[in-house]
CSV table of C-alpha atoms and ligand atoms in Angstrom, one decimal:
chain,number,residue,atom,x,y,z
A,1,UNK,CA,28.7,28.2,-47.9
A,2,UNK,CA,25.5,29.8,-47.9
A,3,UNK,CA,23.9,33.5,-48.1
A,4,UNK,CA,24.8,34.3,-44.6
A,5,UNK,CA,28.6,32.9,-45.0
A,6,UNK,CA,29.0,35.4,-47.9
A,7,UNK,CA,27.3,38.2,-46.4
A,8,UNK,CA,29.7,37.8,-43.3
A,9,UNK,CA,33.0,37.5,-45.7
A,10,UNK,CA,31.7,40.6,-47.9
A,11,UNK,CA,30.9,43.0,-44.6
A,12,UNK,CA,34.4,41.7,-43.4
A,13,UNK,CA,35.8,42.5,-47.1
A,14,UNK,CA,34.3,45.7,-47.1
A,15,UNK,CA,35.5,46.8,-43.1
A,16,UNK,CA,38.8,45.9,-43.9
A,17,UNK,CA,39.0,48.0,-47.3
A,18,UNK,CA,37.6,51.2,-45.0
A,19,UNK,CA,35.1,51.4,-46.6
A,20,UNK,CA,30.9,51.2,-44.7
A,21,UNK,CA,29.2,47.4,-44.3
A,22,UNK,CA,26.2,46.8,-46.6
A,23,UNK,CA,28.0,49.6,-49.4
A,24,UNK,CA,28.4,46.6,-52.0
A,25,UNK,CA,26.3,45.4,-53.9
A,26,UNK,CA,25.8,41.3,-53.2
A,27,UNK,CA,24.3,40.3,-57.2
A,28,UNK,CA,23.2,36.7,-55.9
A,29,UNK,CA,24.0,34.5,-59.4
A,30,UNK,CA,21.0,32.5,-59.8
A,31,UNK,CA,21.5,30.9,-63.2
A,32,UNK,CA,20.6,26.9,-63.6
A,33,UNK,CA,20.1,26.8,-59.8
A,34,UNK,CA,17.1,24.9,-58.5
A,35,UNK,CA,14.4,27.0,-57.9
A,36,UNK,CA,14.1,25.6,-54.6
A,37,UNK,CA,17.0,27.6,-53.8
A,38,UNK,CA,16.5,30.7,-55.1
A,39,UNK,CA,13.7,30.5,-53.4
A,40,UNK,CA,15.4,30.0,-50.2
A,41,UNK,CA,17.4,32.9,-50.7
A,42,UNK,CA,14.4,34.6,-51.2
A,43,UNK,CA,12.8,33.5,-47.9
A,44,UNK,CA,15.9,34.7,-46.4
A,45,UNK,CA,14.9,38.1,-47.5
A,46,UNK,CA,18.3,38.6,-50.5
A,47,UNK,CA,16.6,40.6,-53.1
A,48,UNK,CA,19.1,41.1,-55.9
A,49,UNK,CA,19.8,39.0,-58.4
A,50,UNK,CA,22.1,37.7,-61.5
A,51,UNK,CA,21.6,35.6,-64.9
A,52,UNK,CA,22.8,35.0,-67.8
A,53,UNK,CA,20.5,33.5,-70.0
A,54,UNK,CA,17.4,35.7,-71.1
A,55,UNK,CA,15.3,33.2,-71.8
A,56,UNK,CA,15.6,31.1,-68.4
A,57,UNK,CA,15.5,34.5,-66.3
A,58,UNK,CA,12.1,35.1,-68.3
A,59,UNK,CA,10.6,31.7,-67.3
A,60,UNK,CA,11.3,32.4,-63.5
A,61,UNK,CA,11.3,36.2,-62.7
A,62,UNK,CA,8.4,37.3,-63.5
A,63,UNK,CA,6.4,35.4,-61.3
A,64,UNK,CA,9.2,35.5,-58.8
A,65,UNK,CA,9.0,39.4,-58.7
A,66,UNK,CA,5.0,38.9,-58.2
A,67,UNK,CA,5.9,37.0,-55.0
A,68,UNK,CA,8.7,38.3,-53.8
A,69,UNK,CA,8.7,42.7,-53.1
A,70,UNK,CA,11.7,44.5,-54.3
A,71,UNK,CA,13.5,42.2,-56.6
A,72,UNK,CA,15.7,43.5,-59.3
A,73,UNK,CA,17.9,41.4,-61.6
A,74,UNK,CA,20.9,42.2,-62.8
A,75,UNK,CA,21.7,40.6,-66.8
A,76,UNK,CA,25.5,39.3,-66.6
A,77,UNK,CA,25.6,37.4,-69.4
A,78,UNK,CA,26.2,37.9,-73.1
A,79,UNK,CA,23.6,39.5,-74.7
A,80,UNK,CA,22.4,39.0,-78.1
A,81,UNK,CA,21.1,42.2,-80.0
A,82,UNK,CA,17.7,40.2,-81.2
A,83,UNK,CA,16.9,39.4,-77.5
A,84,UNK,CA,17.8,43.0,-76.3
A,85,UNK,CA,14.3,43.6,-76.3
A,86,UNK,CA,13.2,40.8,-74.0
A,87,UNK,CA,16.2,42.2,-72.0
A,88,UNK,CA,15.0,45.5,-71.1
A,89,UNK,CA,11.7,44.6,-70.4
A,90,UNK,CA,13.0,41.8,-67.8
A,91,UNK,CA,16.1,43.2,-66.4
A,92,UNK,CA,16.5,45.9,-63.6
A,93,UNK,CA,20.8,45.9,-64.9
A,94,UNK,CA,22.8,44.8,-68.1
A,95,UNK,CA,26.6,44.3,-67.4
A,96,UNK,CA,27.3,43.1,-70.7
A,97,UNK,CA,27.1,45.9,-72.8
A,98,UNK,CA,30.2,45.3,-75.4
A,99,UNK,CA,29.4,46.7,-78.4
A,100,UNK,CA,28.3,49.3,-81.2
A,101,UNK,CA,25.4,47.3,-82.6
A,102,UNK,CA,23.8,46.5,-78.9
A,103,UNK,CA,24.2,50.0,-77.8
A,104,UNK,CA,23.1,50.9,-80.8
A,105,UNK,CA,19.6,48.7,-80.1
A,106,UNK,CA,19.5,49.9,-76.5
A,107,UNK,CA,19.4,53.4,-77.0
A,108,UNK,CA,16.6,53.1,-79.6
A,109,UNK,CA,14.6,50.7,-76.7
A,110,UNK,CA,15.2,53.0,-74.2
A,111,UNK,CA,13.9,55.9,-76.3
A,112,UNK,CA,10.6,53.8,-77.2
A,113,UNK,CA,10.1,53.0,-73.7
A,114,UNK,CA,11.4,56.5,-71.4
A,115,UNK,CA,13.3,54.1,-69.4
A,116,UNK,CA,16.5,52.3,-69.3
A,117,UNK,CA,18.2,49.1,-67.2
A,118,UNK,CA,21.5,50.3,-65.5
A,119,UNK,CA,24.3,49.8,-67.8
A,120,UNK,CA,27.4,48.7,-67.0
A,121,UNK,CA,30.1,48.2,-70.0
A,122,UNK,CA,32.2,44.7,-70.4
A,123,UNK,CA,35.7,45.2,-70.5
A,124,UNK,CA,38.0,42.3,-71.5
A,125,UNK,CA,41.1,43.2,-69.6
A,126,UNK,CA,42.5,40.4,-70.1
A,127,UNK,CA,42.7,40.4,-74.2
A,128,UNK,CA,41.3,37.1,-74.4
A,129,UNK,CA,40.4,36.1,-78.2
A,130,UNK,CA,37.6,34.4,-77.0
A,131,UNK,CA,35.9,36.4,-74.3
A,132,UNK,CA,33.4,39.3,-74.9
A,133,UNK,CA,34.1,42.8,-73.9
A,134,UNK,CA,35.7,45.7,-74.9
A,135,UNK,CA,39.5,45.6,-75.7
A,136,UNK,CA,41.4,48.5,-72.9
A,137,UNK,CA,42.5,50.0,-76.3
A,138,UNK,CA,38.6,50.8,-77.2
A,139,UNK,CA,36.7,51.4,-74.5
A,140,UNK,CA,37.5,55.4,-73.6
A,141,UNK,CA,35.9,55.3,-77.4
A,142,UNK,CA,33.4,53.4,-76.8
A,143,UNK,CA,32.3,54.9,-73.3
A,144,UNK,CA,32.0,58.0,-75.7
A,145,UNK,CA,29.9,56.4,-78.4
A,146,UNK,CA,27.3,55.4,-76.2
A,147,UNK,CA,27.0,59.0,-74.2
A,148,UNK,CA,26.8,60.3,-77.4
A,149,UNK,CA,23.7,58.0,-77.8
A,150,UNK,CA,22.3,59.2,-75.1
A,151,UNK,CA,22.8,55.7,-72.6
A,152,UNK,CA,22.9,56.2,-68.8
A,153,UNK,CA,26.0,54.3,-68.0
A,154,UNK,CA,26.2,52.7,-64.6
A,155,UNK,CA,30.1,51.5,-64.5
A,156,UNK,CA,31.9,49.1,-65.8
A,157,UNK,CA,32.4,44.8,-65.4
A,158,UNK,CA,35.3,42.6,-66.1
A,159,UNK,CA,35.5,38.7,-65.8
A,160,UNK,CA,39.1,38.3,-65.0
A,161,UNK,CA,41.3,35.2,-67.2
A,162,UNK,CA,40.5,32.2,-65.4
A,163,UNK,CA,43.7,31.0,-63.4
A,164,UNK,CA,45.0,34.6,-63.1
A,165,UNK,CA,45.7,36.9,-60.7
A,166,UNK,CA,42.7,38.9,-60.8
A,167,UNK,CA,44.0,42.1,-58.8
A,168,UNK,CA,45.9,43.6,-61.7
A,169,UNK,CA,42.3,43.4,-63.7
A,170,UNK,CA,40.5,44.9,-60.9
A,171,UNK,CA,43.1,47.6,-60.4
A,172,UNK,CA,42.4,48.3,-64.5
A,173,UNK,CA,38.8,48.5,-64.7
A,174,UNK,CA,38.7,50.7,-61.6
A,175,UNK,CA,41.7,53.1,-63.8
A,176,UNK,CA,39.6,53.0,-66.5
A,177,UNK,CA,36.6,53.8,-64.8
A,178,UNK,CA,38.5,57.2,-62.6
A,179,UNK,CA,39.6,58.4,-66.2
A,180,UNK,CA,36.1,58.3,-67.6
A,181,UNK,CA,33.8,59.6,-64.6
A,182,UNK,CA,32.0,56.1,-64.0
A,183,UNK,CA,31.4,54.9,-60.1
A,184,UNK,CA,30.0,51.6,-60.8
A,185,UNK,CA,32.6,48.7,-60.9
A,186,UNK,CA,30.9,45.4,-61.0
A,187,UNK,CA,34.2,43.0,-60.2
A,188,UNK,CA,34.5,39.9,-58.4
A,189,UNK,CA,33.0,36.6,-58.2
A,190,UNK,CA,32.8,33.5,-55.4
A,191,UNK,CA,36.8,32.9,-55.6
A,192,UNK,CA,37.9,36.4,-55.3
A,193,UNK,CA,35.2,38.9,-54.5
A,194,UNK,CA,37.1,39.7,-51.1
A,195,UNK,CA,40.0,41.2,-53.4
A,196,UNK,CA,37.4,43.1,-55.6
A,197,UNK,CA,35.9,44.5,-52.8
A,198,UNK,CA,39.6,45.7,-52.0
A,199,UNK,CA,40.0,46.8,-55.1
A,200,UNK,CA,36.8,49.1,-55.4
A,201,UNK,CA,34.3,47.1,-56.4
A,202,UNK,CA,30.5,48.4,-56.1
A,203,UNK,CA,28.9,45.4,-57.1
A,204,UNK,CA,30.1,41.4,-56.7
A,205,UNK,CA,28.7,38.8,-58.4
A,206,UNK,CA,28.4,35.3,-56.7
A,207,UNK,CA,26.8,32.1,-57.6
A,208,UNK,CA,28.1,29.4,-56.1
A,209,UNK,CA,29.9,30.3,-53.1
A,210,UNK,CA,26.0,30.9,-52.1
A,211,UNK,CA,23.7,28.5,-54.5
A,212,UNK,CA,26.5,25.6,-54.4
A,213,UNK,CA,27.8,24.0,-57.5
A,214,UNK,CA,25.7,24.5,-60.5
A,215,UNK,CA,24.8,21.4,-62.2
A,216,UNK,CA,24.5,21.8,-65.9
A,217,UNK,CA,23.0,18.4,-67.1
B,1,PLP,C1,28.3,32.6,-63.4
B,1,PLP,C2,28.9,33.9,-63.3
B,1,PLP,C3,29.3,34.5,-62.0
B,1,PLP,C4,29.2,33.7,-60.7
B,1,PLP,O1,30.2,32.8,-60.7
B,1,PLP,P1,30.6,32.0,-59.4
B,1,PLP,O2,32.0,31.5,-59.6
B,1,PLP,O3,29.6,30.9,-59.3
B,1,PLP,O4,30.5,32.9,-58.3
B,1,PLP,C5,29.7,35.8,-62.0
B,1,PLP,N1,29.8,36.5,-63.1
B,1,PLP,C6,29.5,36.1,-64.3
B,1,PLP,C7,29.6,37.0,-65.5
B,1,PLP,C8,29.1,34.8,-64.4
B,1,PLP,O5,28.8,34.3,-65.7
């Protein structure tokens, strides 16, 4: 696979859901790739980004975005409150906003600074014990709580259980989404963007369908 594979299955994805080529959002997942080829994506003129870790996205963005005109990265990733900081001064997007205490610290960054990343809240459809995100039970709450704070919310993201069906997810975050006047849905990754896209998706986050297989050693 490679950038121009995915672009051709996401225009496809998006023509045969109705809705206009180039509307989604391709969030190219950079994390432990070779900087050789993000670079390469780069050249090939892809300007949007994912990572997850702050510290690795802040030892190879900013010099990136010096090179490279019109970058913005998106943070997908959990996010720990004592590194929210670093976070809004690196990030263009957070998709993991999940709870009281980060939103909490966001809202008194974005204050400081007049300016705020795009938000988008983590939903854990799936219940899963160990995955972050709001429970469905909490997040109309939640949503609330941080309006109420003042936070310019973008949408919402899911990470579907691994080895599951991930339309019923999709088809949930987008509910939960109509109900509480959000447009962003930031759903889908290399296995199953296509259905995301389907689904409603306005952003798709892939890795290694474009970067190949990370390597984690
Ligand atoms: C790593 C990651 C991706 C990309 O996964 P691929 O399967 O490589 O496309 C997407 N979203 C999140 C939240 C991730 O952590």
């Amino acid at each position: 696979m490679s950038l121009a594979d995915i672009v051709g299955r996401l225009n496809a994805a998006e023509r045969a859901a109705g809705r206009a080529e180039g509307s989604v959002t391709l969030i190219a997942v950079s994390k432990v790739q070779p900087l050789e080829r993000v670079e390469a994506v780069l050249a090939e003129g892809h300007r949007v980004f994912g990572e997850n870790y702050v510290q690795e996205a802040a030892g190879k963005w900013p010099e990136l975005k010096e090179r490279f005109a019109g970058v913005s990265v998106h943070m997908i990733g959990p996010l720990q409150t004592n590194k929210a900081k670093a976070a809004v001064e690196l990030f263009d997007a957070i998709h993991t906003l999940d709870r009281p205490s980060l939103a909490q610290k966001l809202a008194r960054l974005a204050d400081a600074r007049g300016t705020c990343p795009e938000l988008f809240i983590q939903v854990n459809t799936g219940s899963e014990p160990q995955k972050a995100g709001v429970l469905p039970g909490d997040v109309d709450g939640f949503i609330a709580d941080c309006r109420g704070l003042g936070l310019p919310l973008s949408g919402l993201m899911c990470i579907p259980p691994e080895d599951a069906d991930s339309t019923p997810h999709f088809a949930m975050l987008a509910d939960i989404a109509e109900r509480n006047g959000l447009a962003g849905l930031s759903m889908g990754m290399s296995a199953d963007f296509a259905a995301a896209v389907a689904a409603g998706a306005t952003h798709v986050r892939v890795g290694s369908a474009i970067f190949g297989a990370r390597d984690y050693r």
